[in-house]
XYZ file of N, CA and C in Angstrom:
678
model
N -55.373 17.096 -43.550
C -56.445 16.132 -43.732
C -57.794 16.728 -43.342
N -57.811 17.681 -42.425
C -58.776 18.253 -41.808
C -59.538 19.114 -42.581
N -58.220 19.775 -43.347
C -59.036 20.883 -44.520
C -59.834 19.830 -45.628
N -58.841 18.989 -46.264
C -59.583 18.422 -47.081
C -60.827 17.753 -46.789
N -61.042 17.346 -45.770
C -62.623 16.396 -45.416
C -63.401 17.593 -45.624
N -63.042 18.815 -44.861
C -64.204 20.258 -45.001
C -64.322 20.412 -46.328
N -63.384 20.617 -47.126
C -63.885 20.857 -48.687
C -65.008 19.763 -49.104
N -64.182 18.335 -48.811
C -65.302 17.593 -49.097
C -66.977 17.551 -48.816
N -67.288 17.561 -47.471
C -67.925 17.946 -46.964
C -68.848 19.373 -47.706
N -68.161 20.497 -47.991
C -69.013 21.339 -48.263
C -69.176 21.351 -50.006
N -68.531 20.250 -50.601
C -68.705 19.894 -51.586
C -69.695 18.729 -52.097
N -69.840 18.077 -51.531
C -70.941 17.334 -51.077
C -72.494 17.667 -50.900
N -72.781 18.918 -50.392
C -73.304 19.509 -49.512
C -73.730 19.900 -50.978
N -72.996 21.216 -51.210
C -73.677 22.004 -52.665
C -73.708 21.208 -53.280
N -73.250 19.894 -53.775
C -73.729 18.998 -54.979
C -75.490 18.660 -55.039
N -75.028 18.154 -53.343
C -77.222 17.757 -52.758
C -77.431 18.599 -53.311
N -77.254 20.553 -53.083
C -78.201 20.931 -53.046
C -79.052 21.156 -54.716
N -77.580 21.307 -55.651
C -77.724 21.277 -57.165
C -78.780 20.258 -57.491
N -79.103 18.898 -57.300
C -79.842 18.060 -56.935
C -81.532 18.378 -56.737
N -81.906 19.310 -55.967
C -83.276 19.116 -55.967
C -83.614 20.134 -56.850
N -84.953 20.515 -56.435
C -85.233 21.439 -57.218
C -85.129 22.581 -57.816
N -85.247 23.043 -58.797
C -85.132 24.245 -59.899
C -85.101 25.454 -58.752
N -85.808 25.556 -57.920
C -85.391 26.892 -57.050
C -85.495 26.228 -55.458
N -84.017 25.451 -55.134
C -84.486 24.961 -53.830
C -84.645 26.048 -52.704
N -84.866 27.609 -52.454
C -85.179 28.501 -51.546
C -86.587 28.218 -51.268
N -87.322 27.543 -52.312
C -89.193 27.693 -52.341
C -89.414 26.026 -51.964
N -90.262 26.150 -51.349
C -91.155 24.963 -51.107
C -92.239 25.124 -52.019
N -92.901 23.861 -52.183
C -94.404 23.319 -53.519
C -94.627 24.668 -53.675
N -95.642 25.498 -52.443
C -96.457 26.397 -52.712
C -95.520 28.111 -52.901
N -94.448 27.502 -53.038
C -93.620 28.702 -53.788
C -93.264 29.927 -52.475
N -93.627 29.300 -51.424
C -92.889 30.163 -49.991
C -91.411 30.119 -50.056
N -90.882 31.428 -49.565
C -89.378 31.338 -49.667
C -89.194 30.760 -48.616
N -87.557 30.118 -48.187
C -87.163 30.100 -46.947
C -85.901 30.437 -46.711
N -85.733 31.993 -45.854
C -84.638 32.461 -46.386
C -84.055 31.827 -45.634
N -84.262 31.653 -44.775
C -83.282 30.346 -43.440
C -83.028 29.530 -43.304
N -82.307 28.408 -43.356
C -82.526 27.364 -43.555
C -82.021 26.463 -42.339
N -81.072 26.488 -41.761
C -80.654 25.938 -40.493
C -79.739 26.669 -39.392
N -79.504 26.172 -38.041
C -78.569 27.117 -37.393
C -77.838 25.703 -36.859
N -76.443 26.351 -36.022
C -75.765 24.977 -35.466
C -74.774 25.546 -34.476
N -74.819 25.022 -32.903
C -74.184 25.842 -32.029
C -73.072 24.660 -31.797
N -72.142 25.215 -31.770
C -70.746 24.238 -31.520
C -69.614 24.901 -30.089
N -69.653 23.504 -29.107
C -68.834 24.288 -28.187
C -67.912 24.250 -28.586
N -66.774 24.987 -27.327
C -65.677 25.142 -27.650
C -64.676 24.087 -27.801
N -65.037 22.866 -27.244
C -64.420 21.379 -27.223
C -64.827 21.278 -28.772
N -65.668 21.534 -29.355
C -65.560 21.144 -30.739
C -67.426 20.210 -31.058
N -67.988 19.825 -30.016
C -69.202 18.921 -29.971
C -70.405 19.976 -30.481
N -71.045 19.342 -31.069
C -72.374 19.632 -31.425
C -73.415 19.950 -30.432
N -73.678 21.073 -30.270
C -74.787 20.887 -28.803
C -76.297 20.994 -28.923
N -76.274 21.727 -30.283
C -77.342 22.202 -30.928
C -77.602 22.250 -32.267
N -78.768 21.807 -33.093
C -78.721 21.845 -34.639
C -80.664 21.910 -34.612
N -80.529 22.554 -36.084
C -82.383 22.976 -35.936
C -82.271 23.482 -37.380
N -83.235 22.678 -38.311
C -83.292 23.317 -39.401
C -84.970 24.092 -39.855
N -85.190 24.918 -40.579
C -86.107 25.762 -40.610
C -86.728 25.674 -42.068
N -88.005 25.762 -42.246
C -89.288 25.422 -41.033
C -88.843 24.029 -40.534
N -89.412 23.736 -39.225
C -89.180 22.495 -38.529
C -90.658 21.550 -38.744
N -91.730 22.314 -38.933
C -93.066 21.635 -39.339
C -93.704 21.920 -40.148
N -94.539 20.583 -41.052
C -95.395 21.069 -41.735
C -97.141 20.157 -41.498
N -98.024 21.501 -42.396
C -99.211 21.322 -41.885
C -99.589 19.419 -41.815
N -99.888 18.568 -40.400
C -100.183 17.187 -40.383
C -98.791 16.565 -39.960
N -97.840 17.275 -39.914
C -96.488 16.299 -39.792
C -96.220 16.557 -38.251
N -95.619 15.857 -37.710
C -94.546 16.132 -36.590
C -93.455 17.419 -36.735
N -92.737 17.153 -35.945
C -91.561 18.067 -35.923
C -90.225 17.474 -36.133
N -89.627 18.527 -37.075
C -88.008 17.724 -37.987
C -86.837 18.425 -37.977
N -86.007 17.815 -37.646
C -85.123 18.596 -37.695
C -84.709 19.858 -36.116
N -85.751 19.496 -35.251
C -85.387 20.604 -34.123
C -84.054 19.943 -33.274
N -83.756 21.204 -32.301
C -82.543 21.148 -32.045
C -81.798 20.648 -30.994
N -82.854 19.700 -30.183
C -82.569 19.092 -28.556
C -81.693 18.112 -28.824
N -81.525 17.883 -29.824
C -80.389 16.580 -29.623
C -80.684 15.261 -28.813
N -81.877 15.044 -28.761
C -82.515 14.055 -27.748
C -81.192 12.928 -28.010
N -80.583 12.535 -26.815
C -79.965 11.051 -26.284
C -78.709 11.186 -26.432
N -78.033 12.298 -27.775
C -77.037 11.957 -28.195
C -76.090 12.148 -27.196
N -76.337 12.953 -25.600
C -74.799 12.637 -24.415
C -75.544 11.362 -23.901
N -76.740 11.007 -24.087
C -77.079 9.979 -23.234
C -76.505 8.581 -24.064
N -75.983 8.753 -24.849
C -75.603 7.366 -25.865
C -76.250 6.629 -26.862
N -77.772 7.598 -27.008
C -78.699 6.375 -27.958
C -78.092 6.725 -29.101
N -79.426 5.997 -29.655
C -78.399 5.640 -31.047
C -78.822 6.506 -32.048
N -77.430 7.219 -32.322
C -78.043 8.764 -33.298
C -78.491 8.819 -34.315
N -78.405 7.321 -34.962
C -78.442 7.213 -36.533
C -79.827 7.267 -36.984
N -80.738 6.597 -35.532
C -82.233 6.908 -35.807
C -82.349 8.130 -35.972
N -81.996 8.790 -35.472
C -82.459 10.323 -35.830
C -82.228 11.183 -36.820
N -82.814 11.669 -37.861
C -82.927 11.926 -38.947
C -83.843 13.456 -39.323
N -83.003 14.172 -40.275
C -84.013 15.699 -40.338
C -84.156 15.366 -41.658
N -85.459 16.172 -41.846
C -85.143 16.139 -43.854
C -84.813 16.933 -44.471
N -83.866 16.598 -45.423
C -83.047 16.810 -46.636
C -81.624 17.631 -45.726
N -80.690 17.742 -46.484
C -79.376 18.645 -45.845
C -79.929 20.100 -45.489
N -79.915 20.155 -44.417
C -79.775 21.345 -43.921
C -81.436 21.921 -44.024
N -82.626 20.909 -44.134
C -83.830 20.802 -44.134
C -84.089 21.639 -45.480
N -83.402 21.296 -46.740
C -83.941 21.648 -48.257
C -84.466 20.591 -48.567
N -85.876 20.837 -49.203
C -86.360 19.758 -50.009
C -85.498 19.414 -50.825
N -85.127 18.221 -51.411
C -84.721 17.196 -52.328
C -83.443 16.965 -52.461
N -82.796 17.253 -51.391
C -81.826 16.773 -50.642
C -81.277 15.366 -50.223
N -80.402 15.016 -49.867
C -80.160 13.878 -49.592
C -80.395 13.872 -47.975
N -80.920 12.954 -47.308
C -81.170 13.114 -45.609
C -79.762 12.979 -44.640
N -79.240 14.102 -43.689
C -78.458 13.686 -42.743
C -78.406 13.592 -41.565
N -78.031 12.286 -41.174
C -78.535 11.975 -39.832
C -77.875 12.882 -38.819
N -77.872 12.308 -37.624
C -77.335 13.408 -36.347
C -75.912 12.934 -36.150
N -75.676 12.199 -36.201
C -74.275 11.810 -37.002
C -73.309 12.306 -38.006
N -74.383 12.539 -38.971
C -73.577 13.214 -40.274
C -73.271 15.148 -39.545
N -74.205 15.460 -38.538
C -73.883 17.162 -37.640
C -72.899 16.709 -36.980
N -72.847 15.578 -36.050
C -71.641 15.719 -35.628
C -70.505 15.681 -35.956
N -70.420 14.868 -36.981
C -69.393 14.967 -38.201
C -68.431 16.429 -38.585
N -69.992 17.032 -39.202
C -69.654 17.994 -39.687
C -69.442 19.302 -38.628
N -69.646 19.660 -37.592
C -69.416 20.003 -36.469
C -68.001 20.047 -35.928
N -67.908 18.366 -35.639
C -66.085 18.173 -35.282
C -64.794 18.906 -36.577
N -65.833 18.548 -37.919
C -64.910 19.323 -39.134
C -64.966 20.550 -38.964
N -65.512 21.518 -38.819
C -65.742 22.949 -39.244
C -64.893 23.367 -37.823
N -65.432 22.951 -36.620
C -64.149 23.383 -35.612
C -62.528 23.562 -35.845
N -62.369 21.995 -36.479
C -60.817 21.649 -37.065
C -60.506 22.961 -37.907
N -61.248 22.985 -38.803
C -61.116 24.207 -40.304
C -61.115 25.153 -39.586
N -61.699 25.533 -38.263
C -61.988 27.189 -37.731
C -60.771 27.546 -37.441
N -60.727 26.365 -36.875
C -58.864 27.067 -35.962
C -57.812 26.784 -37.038
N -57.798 26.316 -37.688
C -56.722 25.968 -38.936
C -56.860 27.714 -39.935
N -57.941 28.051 -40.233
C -57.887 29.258 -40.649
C -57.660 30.572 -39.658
N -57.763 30.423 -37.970
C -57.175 30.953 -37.873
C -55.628 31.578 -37.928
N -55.020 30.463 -37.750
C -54.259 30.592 -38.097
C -53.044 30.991 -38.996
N -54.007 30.799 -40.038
C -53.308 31.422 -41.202
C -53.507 33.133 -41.747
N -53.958 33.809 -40.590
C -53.997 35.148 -40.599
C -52.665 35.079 -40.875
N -51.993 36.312 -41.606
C -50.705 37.088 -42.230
C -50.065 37.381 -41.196
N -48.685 37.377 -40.819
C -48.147 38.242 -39.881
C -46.784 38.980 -40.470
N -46.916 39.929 -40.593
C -45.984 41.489 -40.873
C -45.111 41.139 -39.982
N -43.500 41.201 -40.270
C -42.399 41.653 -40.069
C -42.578 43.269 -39.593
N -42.216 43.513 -38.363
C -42.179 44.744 -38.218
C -40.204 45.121 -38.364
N -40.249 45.990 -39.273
C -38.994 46.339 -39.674
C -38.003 47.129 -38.653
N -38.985 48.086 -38.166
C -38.177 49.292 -37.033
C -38.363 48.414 -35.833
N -37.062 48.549 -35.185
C -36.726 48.123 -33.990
C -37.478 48.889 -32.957
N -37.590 50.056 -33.207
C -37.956 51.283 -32.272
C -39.613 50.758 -31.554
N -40.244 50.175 -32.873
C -41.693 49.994 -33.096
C -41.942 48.176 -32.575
N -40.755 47.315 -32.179
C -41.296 46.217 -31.589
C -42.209 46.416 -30.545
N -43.351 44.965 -30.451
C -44.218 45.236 -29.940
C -43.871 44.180 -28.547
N -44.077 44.926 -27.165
C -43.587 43.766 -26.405
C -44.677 42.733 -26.071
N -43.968 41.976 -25.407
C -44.890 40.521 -25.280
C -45.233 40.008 -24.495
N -45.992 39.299 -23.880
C -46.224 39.123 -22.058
C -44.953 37.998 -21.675
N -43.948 37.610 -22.785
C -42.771 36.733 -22.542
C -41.820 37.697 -22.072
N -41.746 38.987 -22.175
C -40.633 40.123 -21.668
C -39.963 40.344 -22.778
N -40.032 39.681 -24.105
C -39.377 39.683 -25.324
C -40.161 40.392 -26.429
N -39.560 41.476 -26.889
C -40.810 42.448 -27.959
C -41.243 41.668 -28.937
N -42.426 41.416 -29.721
C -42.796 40.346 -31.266
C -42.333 41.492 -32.260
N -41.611 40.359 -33.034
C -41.032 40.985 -34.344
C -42.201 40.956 -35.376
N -43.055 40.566 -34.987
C -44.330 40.330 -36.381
C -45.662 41.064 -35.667
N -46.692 41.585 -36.209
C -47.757 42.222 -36.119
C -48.780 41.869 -37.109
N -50.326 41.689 -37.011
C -51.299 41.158 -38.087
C -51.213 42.762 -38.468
N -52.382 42.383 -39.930
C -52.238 43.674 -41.032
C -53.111 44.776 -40.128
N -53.654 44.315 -39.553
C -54.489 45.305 -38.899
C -54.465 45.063 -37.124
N -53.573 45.690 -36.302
C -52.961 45.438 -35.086
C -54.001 45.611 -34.035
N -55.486 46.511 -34.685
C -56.869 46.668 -33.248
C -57.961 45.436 -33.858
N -57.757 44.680 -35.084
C -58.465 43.599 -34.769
C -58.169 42.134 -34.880
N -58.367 41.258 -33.435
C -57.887 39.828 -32.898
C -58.014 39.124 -34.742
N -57.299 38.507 -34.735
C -57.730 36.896 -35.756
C -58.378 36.160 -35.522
N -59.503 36.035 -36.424
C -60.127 35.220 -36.108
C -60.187 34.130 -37.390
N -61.176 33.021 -37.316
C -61.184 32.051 -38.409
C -62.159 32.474 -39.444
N -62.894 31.467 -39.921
C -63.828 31.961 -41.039
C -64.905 32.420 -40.202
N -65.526 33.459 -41.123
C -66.432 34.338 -40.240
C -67.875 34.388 -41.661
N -67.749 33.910 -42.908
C -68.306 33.907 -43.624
C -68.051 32.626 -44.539
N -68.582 31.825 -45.395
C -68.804 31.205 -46.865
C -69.943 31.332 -47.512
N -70.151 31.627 -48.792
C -70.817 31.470 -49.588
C -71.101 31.080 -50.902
N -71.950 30.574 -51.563
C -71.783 29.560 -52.538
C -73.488 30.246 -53.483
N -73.533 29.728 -54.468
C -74.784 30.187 -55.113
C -75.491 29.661 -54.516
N -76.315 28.378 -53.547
C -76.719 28.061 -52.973
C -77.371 27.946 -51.387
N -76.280 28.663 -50.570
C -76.639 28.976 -49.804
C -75.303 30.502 -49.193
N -75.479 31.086 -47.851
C -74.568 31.641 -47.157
C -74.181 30.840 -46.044
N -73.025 30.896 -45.699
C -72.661 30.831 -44.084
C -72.189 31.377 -43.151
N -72.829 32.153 -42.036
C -72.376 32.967 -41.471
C -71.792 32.304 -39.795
N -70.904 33.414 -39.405
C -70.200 32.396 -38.257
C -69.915 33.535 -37.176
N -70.409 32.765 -35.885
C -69.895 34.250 -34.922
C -69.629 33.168 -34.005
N -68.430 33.654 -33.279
C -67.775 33.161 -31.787
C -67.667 34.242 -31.094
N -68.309 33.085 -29.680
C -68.341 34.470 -28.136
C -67.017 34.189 -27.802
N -66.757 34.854 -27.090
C -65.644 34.959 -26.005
C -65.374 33.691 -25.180
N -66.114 33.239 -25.338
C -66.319 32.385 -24.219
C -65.319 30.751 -25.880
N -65.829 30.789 -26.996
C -65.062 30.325 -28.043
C -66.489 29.234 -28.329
N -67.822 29.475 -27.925
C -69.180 28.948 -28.826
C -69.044 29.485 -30.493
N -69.591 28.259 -30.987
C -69.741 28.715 -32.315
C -71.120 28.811 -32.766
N -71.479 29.863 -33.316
C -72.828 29.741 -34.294
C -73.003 29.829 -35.801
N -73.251 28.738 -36.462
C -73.471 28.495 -38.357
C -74.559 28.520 -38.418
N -74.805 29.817 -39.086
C -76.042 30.302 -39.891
C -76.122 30.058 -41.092
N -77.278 29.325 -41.699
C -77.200 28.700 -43.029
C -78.504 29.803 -43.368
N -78.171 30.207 -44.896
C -78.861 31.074 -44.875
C -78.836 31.300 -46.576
N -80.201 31.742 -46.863
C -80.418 32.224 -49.002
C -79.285 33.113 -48.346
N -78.734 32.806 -50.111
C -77.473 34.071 -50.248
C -77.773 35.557 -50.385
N -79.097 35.458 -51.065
C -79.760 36.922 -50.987
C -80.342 37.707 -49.734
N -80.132 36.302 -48.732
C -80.461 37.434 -47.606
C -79.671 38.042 -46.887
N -80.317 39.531 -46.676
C -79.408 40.662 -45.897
C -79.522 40.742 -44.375
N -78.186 41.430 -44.078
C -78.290 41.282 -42.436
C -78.487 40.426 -41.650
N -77.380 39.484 -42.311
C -77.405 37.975 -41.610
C -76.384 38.514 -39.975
N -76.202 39.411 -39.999
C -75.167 39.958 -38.763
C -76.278 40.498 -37.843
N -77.625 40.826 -37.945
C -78.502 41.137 -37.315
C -79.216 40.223 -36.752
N -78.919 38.904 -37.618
C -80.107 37.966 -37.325
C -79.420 37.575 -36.798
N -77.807 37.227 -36.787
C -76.698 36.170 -35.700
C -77.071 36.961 -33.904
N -77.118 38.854 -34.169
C -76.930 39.280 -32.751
C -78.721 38.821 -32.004
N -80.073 38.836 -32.779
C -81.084 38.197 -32.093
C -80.928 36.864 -31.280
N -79.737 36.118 -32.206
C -79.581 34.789 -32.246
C -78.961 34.822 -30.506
N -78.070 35.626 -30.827
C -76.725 35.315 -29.374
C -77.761 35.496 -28.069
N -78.180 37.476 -28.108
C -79.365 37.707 -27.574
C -79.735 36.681 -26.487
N -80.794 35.990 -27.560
C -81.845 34.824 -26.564
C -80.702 33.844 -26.558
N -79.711 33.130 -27.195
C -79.124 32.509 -26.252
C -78.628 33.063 -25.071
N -78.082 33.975 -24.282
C -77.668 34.614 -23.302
C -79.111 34.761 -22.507
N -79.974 34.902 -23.143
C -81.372 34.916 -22.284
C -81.691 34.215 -21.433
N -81.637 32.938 -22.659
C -82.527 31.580 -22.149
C -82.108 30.207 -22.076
N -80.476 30.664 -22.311
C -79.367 29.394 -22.222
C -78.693 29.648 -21.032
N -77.984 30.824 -21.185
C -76.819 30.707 -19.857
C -77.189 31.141 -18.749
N -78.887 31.744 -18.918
C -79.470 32.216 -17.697
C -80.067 31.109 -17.013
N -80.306 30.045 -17.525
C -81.184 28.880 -17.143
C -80.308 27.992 -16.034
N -80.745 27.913 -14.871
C -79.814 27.508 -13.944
C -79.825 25.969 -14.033
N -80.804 25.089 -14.747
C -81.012 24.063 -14.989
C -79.554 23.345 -16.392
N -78.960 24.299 -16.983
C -78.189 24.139 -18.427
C -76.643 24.576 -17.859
N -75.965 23.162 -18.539
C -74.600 22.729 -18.164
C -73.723 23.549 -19.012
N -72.645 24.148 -18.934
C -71.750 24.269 -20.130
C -71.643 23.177 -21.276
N -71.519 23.249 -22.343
C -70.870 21.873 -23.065
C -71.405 21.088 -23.655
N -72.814 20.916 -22.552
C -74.018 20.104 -23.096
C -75.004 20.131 -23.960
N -75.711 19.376 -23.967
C -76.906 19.773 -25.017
C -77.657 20.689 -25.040
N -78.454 21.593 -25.552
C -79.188 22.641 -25.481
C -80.588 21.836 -25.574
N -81.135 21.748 -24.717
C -82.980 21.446 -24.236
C -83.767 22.331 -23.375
N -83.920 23.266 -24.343
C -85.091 24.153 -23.207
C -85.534 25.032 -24.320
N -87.367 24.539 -23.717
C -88.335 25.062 -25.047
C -88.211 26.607 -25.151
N -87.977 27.615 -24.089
C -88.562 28.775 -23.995
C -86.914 29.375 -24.826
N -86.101 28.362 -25.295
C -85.136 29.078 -26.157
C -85.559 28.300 -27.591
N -86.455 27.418 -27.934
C -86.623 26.752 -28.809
C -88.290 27.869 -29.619
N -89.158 28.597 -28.633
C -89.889 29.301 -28.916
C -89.644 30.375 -29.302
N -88.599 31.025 -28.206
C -88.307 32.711 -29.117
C -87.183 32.122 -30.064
N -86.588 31.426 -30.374
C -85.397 31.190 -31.849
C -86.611 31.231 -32.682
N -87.762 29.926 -32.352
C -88.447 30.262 -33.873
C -89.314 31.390 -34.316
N -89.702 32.153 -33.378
C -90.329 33.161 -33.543
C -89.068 34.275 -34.436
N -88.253 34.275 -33.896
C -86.867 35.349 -34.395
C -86.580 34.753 -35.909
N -86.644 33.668 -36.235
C -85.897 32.962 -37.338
C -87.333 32.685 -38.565
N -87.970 32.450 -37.676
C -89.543 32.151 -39.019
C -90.265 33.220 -39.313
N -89.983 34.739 -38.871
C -91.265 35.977 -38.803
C -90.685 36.695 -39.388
N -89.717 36.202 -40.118
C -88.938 37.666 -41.001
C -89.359 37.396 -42.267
């Protein structure tokens, strides 16, 4: 059930985006935006962070940034609103609701694809691999020096998605033009200043929301200057 809501979900998603305009990467004055949103997911599966890019325009407020104002405090999320999916013009709008949504889904799907890494029958007895049970594993992945992990990429004519988990089992979704390169460069700036200005901040809980400007200043500087 879990997979299917994600299909839905990211079917949904590219339909909006088919929807607006003839080249939704450009805004009016024909600026690209190769970026389009980021989204940090703990390891419980909750939304802690979401921010779509650009967050302002010239006379407006700010849309779409990533404090999550109220949502552990209980208000009411539905007021809160970014524009368009994933901040593309002509989009359909999703509330902070519709991230957490999609948040609790993509966790479900992460670990469900892990899972379905391949596992090899190892044939020679000689070559079982032992196990911290005292019992050797009869099966081995295709490639035995690297862990399984879940989806680590999607992409669609519309956008990319790129995905990195720490150790620690944080998630980061990079929404991103498909034409842009070295989205693996822009994820390690990304981790970077989080480790900077998240887990160094003696004020910031595990788990919780992410609120602190001086990680909200260097993200946009890293994410809007390329």
């Amino acid at each position: 059930m879990r997979l299917q809501a994600a299909i839905l979900v990211l079917h949904q998603f590219n339909r909006s985006e088919q929807l607006s305009c003839a080249c939704p990467h450009e805004s009016g004055n024909g600026q690209v935006r190769p970026v389009f949103a980021l989204l940090v997911i703990s390891k419980a599966g909750s939304l802690i962070y979401h921010r779509t890019f650009p967050t302002t325009s010239p006379g407006t407020t700010a849309a779409g940034t990533g404090n999550l104002a109220g949502v552990g405090a209980g208000a009411d999320a539905k007021s809160q609103q970014t524009v368009g999916t994933l901040g593309l013009p002509g989009t359909s709008t999703l509330t902070t609701n519709d991230y957490l949504v999609l948040a609790g889904t993509f966790h479900g799907v992460h670990a469900i694809t892990r899972s379905l890494t391949p596992k090899l029958p190892i044939t020679s007895s000689s070559s079982t691999i032992p196990s911290g049970t005292g019992k050797g594993k009869t099966w081995t992945y295709p490639d035995p020096t690297v862990p399984a992990t879940g989806i680590e990429s999607m992409e669609s004519s519309f956008f990319r998605l790129t995905v990195f988990q720490t150790l620690s089992g944080t998630k980061f979704l990079l929404f991103t033009d498909p034409s842009m390169p070295n989205t693996d460069v822009l994820m390690k700036g990304i981790y970077e200043r989080y480790a900077d200005y998240v887990c160094k901040n003696p004020f910031w809980q595990m788990e919780m929301p992410i609120r602190i400007d001086a990680w909200e200043r260097s993200l946009g500087q890293w994410l809007t200057r390329r």
